[in-house]
CSV table of C-alpha atoms in Angstrom, one decimal:
chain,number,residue,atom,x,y,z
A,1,UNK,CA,77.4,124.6,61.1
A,2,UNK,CA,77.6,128.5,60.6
A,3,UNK,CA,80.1,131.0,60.5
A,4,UNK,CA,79.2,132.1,64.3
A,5,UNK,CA,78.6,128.7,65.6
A,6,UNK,CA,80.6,128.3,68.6
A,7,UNK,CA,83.3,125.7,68.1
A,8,UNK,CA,82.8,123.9,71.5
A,9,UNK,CA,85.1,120.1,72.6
A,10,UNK,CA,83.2,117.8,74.5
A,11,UNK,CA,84.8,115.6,77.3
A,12,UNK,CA,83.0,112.5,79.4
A,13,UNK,CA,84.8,110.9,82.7
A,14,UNK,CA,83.2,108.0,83.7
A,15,UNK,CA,84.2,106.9,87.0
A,16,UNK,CA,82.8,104.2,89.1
A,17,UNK,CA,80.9,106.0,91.2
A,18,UNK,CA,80.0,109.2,88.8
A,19,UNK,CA,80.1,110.5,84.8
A,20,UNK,CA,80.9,113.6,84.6
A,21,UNK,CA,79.9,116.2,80.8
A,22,UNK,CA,81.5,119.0,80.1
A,23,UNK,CA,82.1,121.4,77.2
A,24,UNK,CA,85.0,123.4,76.7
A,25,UNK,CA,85.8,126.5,74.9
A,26,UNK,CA,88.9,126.6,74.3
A,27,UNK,CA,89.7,125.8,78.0
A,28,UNK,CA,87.2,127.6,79.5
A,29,UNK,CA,84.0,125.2,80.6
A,30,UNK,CA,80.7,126.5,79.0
A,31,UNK,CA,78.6,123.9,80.4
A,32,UNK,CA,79.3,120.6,82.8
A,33,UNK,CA,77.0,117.8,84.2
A,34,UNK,CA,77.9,115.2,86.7
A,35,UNK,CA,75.2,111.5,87.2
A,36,UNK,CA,75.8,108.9,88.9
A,37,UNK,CA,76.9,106.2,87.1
A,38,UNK,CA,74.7,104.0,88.2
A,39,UNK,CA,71.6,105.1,86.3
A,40,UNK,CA,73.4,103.6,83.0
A,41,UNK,CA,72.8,100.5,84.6
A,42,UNK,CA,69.1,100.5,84.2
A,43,UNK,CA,69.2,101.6,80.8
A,44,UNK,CA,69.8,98.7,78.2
A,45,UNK,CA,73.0,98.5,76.6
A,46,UNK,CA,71.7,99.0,73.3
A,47,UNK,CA,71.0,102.7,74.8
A,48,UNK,CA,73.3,103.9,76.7
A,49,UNK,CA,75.4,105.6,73.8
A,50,UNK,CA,72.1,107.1,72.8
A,51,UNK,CA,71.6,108.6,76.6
A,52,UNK,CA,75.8,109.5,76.4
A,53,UNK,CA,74.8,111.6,73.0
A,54,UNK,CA,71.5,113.2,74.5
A,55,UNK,CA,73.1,114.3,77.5
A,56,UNK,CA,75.8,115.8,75.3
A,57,UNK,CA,73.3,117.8,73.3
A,58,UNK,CA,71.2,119.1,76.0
A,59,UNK,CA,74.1,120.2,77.8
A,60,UNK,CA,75.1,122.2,74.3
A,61,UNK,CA,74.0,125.6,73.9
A,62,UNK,CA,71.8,127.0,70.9
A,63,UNK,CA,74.7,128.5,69.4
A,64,UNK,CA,77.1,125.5,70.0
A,65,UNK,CA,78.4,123.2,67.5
A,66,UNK,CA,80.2,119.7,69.1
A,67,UNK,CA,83.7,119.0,67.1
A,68,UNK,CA,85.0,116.6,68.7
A,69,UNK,CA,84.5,114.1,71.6
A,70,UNK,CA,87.0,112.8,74.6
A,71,UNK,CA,86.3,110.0,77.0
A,72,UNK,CA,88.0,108.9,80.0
A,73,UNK,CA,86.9,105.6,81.9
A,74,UNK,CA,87.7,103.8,84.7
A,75,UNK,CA,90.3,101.0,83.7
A,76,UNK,CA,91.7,99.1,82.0
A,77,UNK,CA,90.7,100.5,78.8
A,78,UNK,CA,92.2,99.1,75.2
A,79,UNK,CA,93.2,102.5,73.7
A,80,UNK,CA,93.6,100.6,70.2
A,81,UNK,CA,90.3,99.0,69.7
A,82,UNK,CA,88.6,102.0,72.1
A,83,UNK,CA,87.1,99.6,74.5
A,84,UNK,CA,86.7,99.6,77.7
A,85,UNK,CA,87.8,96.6,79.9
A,86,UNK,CA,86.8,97.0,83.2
A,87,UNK,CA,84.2,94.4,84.2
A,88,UNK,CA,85.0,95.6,88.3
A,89,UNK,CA,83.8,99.2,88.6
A,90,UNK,CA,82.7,100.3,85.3
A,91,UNK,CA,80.8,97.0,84.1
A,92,UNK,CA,77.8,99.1,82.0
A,93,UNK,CA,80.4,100.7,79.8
A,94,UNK,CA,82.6,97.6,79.3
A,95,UNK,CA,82.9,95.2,76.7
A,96,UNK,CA,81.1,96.9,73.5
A,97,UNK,CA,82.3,99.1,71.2
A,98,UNK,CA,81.1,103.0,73.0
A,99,UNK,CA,83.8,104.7,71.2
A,100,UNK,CA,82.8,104.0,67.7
A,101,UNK,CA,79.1,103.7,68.7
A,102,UNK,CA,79.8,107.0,70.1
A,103,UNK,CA,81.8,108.1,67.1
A,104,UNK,CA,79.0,107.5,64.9
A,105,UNK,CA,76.7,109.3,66.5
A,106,UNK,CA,78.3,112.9,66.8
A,107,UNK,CA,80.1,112.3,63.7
A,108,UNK,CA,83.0,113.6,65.3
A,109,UNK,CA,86.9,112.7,65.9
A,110,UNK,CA,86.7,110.1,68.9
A,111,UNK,CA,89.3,109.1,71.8
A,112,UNK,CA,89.1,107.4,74.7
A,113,UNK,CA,91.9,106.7,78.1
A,114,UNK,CA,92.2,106.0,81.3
A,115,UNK,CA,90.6,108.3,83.5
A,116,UNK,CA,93.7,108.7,85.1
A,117,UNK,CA,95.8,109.9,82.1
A,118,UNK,CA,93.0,112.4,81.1
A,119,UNK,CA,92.9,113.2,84.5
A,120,UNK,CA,96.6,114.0,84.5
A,121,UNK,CA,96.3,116.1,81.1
A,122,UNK,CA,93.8,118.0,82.4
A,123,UNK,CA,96.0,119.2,85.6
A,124,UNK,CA,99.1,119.5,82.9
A,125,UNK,CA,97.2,122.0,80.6
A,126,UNK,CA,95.2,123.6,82.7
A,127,UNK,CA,95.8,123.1,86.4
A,128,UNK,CA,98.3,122.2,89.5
A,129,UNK,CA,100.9,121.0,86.3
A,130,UNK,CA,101.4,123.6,84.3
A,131,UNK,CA,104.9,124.2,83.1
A,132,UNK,CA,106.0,120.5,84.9
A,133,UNK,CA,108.4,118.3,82.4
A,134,UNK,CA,107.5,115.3,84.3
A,135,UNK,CA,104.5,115.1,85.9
A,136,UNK,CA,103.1,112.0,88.0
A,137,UNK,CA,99.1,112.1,88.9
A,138,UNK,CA,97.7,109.7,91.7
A,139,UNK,CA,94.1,109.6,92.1
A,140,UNK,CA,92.6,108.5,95.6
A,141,UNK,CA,89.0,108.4,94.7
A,142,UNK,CA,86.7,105.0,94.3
A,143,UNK,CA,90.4,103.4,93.4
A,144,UNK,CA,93.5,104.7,93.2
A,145,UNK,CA,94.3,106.0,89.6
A,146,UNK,CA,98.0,107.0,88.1
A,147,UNK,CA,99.0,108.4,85.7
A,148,UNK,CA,102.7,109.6,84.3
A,149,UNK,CA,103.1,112.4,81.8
A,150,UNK,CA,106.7,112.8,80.3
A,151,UNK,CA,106.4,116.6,78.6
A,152,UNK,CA,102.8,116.3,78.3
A,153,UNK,CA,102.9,112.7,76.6
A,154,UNK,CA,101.4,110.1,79.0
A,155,UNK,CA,104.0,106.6,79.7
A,156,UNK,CA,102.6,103.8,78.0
A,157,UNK,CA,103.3,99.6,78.3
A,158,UNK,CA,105.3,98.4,74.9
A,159,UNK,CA,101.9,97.7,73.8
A,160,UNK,CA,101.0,100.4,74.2
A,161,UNK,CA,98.6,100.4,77.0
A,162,UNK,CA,98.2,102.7,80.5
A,163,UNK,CA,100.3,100.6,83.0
A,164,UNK,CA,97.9,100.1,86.2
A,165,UNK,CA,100.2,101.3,88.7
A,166,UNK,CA,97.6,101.9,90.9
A,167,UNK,CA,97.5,98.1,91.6
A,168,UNK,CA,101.1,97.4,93.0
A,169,UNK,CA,101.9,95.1,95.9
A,170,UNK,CA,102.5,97.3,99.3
A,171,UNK,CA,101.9,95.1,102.3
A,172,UNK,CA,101.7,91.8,103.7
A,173,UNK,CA,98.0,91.4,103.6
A,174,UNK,CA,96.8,87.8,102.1
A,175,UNK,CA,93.2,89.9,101.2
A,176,UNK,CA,93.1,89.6,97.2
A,177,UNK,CA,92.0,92.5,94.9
A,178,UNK,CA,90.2,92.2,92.2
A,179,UNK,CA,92.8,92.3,89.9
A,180,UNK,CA,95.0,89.4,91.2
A,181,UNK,CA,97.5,91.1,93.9
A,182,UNK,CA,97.4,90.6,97.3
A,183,UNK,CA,98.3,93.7,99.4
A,184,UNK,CA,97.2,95.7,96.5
A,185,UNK,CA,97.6,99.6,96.9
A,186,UNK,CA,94.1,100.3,95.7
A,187,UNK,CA,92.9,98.1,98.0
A,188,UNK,CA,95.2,99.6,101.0
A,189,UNK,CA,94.4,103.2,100.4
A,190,UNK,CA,91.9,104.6,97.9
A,191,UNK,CA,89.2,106.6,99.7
A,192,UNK,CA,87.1,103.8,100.2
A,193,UNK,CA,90.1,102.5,102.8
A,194,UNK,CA,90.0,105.7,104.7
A,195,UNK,CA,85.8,106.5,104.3
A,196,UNK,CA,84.9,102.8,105.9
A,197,UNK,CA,88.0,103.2,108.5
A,198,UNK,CA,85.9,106.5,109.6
A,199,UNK,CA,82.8,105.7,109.1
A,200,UNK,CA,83.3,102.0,111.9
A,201,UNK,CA,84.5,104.7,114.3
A,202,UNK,CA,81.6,107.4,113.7
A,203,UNK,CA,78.8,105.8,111.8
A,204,UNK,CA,76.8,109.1,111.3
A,205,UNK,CA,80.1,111.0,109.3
A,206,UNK,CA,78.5,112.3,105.9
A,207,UNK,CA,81.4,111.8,103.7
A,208,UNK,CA,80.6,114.5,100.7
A,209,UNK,CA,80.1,117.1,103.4
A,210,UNK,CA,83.1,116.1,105.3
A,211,UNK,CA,85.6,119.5,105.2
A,212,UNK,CA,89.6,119.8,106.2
A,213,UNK,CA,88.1,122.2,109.5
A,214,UNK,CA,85.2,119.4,110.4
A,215,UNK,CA,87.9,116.3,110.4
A,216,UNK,CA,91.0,118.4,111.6
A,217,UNK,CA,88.4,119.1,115.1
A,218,UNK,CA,86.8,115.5,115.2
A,219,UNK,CA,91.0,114.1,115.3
A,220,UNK,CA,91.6,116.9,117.9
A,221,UNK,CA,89.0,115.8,120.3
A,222,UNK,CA,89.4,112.0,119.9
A,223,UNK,CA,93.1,110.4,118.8
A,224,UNK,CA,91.4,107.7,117.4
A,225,UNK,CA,90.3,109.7,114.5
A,226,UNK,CA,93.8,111.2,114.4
A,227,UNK,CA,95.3,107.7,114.2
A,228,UNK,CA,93.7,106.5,111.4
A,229,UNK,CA,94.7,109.6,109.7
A,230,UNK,CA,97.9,109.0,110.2
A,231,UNK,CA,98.0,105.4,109.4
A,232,UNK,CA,96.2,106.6,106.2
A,233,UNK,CA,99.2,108.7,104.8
A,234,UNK,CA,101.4,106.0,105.8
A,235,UNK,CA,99.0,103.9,103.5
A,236,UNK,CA,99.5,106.2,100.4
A,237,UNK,CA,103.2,106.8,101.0
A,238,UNK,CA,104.2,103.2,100.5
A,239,UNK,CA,103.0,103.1,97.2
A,240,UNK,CA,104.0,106.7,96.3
A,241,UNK,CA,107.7,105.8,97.5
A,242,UNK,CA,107.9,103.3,95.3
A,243,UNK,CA,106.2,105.4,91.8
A,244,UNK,CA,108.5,108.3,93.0
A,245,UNK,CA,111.6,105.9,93.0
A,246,UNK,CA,111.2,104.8,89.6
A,247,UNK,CA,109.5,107.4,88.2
A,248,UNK,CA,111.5,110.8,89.3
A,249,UNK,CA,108.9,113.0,88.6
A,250,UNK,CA,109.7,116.5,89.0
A,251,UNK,CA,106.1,117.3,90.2
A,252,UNK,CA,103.3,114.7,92.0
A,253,UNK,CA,99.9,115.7,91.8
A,254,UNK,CA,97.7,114.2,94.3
A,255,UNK,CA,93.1,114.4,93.4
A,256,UNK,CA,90.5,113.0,94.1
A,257,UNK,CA,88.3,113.2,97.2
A,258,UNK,CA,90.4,111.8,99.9
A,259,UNK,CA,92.8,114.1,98.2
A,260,UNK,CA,91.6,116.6,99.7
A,261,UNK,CA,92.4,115.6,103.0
A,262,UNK,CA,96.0,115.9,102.3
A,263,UNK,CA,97.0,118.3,105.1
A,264,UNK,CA,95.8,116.1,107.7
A,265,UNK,CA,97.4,112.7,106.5
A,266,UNK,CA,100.4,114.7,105.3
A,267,UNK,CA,102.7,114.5,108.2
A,268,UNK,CA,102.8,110.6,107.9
A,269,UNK,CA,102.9,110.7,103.9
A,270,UNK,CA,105.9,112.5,104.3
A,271,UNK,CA,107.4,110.3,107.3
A,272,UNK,CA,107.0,107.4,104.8
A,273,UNK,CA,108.7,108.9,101.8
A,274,UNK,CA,111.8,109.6,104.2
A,275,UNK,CA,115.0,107.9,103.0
A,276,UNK,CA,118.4,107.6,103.2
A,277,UNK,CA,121.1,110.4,101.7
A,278,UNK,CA,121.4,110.0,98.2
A,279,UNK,CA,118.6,108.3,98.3
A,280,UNK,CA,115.9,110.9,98.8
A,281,UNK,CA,112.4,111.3,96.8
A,282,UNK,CA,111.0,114.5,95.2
A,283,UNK,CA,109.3,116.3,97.7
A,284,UNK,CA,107.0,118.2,95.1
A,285,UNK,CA,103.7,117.1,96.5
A,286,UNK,CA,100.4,119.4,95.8
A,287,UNK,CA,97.2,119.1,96.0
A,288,UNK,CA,95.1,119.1,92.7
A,289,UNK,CA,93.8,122.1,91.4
A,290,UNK,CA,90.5,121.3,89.1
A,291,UNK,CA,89.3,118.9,91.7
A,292,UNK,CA,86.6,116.5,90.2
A,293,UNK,CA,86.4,118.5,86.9
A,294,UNK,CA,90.1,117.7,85.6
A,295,UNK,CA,89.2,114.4,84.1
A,296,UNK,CA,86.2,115.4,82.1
A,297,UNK,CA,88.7,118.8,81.4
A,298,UNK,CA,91.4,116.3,80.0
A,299,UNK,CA,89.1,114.0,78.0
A,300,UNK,CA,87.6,116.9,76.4
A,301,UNK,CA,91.2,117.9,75.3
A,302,UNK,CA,92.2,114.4,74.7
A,303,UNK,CA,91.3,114.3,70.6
A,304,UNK,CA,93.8,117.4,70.1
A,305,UNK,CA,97.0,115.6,72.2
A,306,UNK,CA,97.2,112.7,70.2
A,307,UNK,CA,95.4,110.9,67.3
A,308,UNK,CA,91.9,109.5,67.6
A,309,UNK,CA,92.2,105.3,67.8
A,310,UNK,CA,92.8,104.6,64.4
A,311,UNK,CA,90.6,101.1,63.2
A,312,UNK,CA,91.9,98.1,61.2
């Protein structure tokens, strides 16, 4: 590395549906990439850290120089032996050692989180949470992600662990999630809820170009569409009544793509978080502002907000 070389932090999200590169300077993003995430699947495992690396590098510019690597993935993940444990939705990343493979590799410092957490730092340093003391971060994307950030520092499990507070119990339904809980929140109200909901009542809706204006006319011109809307913020607010209870955040941050949506569902989100005096729930409720690049933003940060996993 030279004297000029650019000093650049490299961040991965991996999400069920897409992995997303970026390269940070400082915080500003010299260079991103987003796949799908199912084109790891075709590529043996004994690859896919190679095909992580080479992504990395083509992404880098000439006068760049990696220093160190963050990745958030889909949970659960074991932050102390840096794998990932998530045979449901992220099953081509799971269950070998990536971090140190990865680790190797660059030869850099190394971390790894839930995609929710780096998620969370991302909007903390750099977006919608700046200046909050206590920050919670709900994901409605493939599942629903959350993530709690106490000044910056994200709430662990005594093991240490990111609690999966995206999988609470918040109806009477006997349909069982994957991860055991009937009724279970993801399963209620993540964006896959609200896209099939849509799509059984107009079949040729384009989700990724669905905008605020195109839905906000299609529930105008048929209640239906309006309903489901609203049902759909009553959806997120029961589990959001219950995190906001026990959390007290001063700040919630809501992302992902459903997210987005949040001015058409928020009428009924904010009927559902109504309580009783002396009982009432912080009504600090914003969209994010990073969108889809906060996680890759708040991985690439990740090595410099707390020590890489340290091996026995």
């Amino acid at each position: 590395m030279t004297n000029s070389a650019r000093l650049l932090r490299a961040g991965i999200d991996m999400g069920g549906t897409g992995t997303r590169f970026i390269l940070l300077e400082g915080l500003r993003e010299v260079a991103a990439l987003t796949v799908p995430t199912a084109e790891f699947d075709a590529i043996p495992q004994s690859r896919r850290s190679d095909e992580l690396v080479s992504r990395l590098r083509q992404l880098c510019p000439a006068d760049g120089q990696i220093i160190s690597l963050g990745i958030g993935a889909s949970g659960p993940v074991n932050n102390r032996s840096g794998v990932i444990e998530n045979s449901d939705t992220l099953a081509c990343f799971s269950f070998f050692p990536l971090l140190d493979e990865l680790q190797q590799r660059l030869n850099v410092p190394a971390a790894i989180d839930n995609d929710a957490v780096v998620a969370a730092l991302g909007e903390f340093h750099a977006g919608a949470g700046v200046g909050s003391q206590r920050m919670l971060m709900v994901t409605l994307g493939t599942g629903i992600g959350v993530a709690l950030l106490d000044k910056g520092q994200p709430f662990r499990t005594i093991d240490g662990r990111h609690p999966e507070a995206g999988h609470i119990p918040v109806s009477g339904s006997t349909h069982r999630c994957y991860c055991g809980v009937t009724g279970c929140w993801e399963t209620e109200a993540s964006r896959g809820w609200l896209q099939q909901a849509l799509l059984q009542l107009l079949p040729n809706l384009h989700w990724p170009q669905l905008t605020v204006k195109r839905l906000d006319a299609l529930s105008t011109d048929d209640p239906r569409v309006a309903a489901i809307l609203s049902e759909y913020g009553g959806r997120v607010g029961r589990g959001l009544s219950t995190l906001l209870a026990l959390y007290g955040p001063d700040l919630t941050v809501l992302s992902g793509s459903a997210a987005r949506l949040l001015p058409l569902f928020r009428p009924s989100l904010d009927t559902a978080l109504q309580r009783a005096s002396g009982y009432h729930l912080s009504p600090q409720i914003i969209s994010s502002s990073l969108g889809d690049a906060a996680g890759a933003l708040g991985a690439a940060l990740l090595p410099t907000i707390r020590e890489p996993v340290k091996r026995s």
